[in-house]
mmCIF file of C-alpha atoms in Angstrom:
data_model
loop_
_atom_site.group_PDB
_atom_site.id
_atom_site.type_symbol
_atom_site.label_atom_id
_atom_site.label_comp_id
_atom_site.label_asym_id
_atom_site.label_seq_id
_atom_site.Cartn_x
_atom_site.Cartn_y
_atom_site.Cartn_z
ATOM 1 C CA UNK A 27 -33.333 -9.868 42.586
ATOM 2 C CA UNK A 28 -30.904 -7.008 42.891
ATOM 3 C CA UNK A 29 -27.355 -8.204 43.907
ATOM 4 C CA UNK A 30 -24.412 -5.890 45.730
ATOM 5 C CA UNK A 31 -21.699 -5.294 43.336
ATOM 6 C CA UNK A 32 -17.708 -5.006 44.200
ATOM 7 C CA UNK A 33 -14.588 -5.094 42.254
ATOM 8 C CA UNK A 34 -12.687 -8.382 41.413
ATOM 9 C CA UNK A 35 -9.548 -8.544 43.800
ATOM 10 C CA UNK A 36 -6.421 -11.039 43.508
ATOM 11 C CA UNK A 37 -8.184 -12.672 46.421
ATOM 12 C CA UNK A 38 -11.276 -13.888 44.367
ATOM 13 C CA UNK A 39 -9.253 -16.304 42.404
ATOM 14 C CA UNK A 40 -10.751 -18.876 43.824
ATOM 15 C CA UNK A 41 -14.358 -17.630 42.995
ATOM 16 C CA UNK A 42 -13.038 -16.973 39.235
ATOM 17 C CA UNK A 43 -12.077 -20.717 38.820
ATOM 18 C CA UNK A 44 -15.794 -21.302 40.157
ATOM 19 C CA UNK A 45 -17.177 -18.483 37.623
ATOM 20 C CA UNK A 46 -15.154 -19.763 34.606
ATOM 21 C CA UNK A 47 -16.814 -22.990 35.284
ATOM 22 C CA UNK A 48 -19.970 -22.247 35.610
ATOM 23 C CA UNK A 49 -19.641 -19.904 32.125
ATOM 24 C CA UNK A 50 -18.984 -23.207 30.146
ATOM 25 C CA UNK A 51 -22.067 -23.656 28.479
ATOM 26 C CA UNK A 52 -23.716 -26.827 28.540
ATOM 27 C CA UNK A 53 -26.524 -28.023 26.290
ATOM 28 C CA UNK A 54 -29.545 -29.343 28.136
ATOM 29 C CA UNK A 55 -29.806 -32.745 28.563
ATOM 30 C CA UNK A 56 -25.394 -33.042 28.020
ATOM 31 C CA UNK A 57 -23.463 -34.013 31.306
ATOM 32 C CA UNK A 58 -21.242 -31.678 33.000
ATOM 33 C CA UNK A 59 -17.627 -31.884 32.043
ATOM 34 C CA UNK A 60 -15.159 -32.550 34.331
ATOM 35 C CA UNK A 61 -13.891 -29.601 36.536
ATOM 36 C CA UNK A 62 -10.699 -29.938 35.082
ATOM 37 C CA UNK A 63 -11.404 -28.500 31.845
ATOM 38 C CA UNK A 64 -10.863 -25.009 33.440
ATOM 39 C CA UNK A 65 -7.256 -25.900 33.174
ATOM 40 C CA UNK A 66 -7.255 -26.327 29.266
ATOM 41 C CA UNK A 67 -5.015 -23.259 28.458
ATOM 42 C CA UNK A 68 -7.648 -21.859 26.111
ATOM 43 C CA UNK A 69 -10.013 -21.687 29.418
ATOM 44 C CA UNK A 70 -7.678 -21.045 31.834
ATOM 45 C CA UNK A 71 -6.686 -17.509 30.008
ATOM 46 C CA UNK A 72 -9.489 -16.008 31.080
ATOM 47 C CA UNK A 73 -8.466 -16.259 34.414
ATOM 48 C CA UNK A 74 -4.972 -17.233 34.832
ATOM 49 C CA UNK A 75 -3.049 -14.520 37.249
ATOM 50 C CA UNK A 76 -5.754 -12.228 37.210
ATOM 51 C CA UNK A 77 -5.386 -8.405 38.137
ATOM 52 C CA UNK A 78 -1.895 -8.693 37.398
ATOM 53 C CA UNK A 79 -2.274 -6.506 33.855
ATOM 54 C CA UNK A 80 -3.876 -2.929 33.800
ATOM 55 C CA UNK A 81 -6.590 -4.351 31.172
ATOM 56 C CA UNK A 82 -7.832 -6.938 33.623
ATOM 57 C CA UNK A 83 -11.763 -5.424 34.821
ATOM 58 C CA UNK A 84 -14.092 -7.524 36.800
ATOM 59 C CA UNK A 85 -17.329 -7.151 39.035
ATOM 60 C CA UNK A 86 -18.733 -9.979 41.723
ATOM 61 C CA UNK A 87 -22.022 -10.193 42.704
ATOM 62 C CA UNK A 88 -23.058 -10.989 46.138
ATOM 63 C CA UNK A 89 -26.337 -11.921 47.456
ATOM 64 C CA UNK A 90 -26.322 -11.973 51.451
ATOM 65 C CA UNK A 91 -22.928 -11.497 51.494
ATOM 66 C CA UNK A 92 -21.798 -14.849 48.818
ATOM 67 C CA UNK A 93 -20.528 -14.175 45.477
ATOM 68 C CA UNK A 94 -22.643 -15.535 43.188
ATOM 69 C CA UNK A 95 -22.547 -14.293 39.854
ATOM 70 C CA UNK A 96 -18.947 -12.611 38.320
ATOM 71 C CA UNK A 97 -18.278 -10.587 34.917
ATOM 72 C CA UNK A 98 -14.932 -9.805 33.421
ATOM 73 C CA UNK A 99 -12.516 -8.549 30.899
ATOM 74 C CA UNK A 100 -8.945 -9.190 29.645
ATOM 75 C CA UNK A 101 -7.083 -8.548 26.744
ATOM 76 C CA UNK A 102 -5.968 -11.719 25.446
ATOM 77 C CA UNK A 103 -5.674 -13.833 22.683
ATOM 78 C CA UNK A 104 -9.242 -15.595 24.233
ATOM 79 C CA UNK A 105 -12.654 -17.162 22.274
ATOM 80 C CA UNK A 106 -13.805 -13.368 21.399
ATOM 81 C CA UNK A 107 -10.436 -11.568 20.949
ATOM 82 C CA UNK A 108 -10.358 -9.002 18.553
ATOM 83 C CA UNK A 109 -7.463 -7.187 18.628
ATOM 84 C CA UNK A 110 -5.009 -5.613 21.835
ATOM 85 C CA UNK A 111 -7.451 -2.891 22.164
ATOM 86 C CA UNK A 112 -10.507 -4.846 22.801
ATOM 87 C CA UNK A 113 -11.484 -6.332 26.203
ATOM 88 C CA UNK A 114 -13.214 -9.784 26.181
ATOM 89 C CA UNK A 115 -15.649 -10.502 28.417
ATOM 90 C CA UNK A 116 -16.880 -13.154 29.920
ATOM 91 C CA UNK A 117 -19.925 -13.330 33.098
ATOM 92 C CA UNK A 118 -21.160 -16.663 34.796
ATOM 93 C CA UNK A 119 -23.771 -16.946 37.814
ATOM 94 C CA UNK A 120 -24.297 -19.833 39.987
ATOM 95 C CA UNK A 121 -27.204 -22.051 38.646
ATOM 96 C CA UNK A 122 -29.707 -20.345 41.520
ATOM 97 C CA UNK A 123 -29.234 -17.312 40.775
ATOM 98 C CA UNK A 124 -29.615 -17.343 36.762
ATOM 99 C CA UNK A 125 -32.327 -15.815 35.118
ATOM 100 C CA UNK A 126 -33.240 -13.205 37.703
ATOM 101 C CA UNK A 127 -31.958 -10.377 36.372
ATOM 102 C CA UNK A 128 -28.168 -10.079 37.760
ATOM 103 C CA UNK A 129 -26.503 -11.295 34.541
ATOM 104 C CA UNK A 130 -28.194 -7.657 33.345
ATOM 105 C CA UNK A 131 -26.957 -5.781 36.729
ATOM 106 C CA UNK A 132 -23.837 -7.253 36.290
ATOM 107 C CA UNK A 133 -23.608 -6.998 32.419
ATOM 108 C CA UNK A 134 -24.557 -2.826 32.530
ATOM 109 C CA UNK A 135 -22.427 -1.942 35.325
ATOM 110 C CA UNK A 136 -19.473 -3.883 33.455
ATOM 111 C CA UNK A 137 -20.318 -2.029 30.527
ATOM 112 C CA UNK A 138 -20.514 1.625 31.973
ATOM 113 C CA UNK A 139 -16.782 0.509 33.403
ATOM 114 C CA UNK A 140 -15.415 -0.332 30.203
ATOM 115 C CA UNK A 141 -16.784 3.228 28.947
ATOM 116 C CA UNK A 142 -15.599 5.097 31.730
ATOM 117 C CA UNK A 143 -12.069 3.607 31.389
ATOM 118 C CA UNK A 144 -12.050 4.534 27.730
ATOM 119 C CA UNK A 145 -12.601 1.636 25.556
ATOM 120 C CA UNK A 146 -14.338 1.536 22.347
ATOM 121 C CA UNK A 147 -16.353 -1.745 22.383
ATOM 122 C CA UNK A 148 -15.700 -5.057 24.165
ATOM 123 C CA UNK A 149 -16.079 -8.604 22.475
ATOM 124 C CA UNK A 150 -17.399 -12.214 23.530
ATOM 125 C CA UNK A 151 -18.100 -15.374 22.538
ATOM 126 C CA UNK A 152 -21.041 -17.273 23.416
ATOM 127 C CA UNK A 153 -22.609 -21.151 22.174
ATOM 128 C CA UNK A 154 -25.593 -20.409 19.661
ATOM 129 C CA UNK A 155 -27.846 -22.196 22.079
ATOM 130 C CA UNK A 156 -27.343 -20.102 25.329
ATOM 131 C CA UNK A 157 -29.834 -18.503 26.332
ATOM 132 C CA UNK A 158 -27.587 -15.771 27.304
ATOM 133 C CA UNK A 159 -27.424 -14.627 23.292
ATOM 134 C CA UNK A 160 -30.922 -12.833 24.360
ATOM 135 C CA UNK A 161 -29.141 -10.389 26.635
ATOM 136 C CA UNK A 162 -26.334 -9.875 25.029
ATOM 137 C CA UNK A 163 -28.124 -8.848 21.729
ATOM 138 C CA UNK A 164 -30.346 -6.580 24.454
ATOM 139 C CA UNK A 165 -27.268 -5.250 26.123
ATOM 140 C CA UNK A 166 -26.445 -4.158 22.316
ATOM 141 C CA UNK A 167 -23.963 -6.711 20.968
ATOM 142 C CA UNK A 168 -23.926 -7.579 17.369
ATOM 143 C CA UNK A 169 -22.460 -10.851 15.589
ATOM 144 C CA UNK A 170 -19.492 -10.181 13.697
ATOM 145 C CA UNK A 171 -18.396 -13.869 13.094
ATOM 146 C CA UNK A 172 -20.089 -17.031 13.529
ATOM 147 C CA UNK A 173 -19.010 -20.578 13.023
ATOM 148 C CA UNK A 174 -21.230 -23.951 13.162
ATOM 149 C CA UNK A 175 -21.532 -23.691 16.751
ATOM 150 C CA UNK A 176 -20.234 -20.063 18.326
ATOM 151 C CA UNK A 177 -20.905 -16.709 17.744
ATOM 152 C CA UNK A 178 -18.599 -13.490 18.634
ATOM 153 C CA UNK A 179 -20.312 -10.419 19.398
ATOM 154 C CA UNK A 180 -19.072 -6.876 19.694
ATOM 155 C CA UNK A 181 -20.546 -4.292 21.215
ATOM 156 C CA UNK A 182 -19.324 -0.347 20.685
ATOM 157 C CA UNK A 183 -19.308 1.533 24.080
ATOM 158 C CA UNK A 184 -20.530 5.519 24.109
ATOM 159 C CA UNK A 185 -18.377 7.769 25.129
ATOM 160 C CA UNK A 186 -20.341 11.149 25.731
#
């Protein structure tokens, strides 16, 4: 499924508090955690006042017109940060729309972003379990820490 992509705006910060939920990851078979938990300042970060510095990048993804997927970056002191010259970034889809192939639209027109603004390499951190480890070690990311439970990847962007 191919999706229509379009930059994050101030006015999607609704749809980022729906995104940052949906990128918790949750083990199968584990109940959902309250919606709250976006608010937990380590969460919140990722989206809190959005736009507002020159490092913030994003892409939605709409099918039939309805955002459905979302990937973006910040440099912040976030699960992933490296250093102030390192975006973090961080992608969610609705449940539906998972596993056909927007995470990787989304996740190589992010990338080619990131490049063409000028950054060396971006950073995340992802659960062992997900599923999602699979494309980011296919988009190129590579571990470069790794505790019981997490992993943080990097991954070096070309410049040509």
């Amino acid at each position: 499924m191919m999706a229509v992509l379009r930059p994050i705006t101030r006015a999607d910060q609704d749809h980022l508090e729906e995104f940052l939920y949906q990128a918790i990851f949750v083990p199968e078979g584990m109940p959902l955690p309250d919606r709250s938990i976006i608010h937990h300042p380590e969460l919140w970060g990722f989206i809190e006042d959005f736009g507002a510095d020159q490092h913030d990048l994003g892409l939605i993804a709409e099918v039939d017109g309805q955002p459905v997927g979302a990937v973006w970056t910040r440099i912040r002191d976030l699960y992933g940060y490296r250093d102030n010259t390192t975006p973090v970034l961080a992608i969610a889809l609705l449940p539906g729309y998972r596993r056909q192939g927007i995470g990787t639209q989304l996740m190589q027109a992010m990338l080619r972003v990131l490049t063409d603004a000028g950054y060396r390499q971006t950073s995340l951190h992802v659960d062992k379990a997900n599923y999602a480890v699979k494309l980011y070690c296919a988009m190129g990311y590579h571990v470069v820490e790794e505790d019981e439970h997490a992993l943080t990847m990097v991954r070096t962007l070309s410049h040509s």
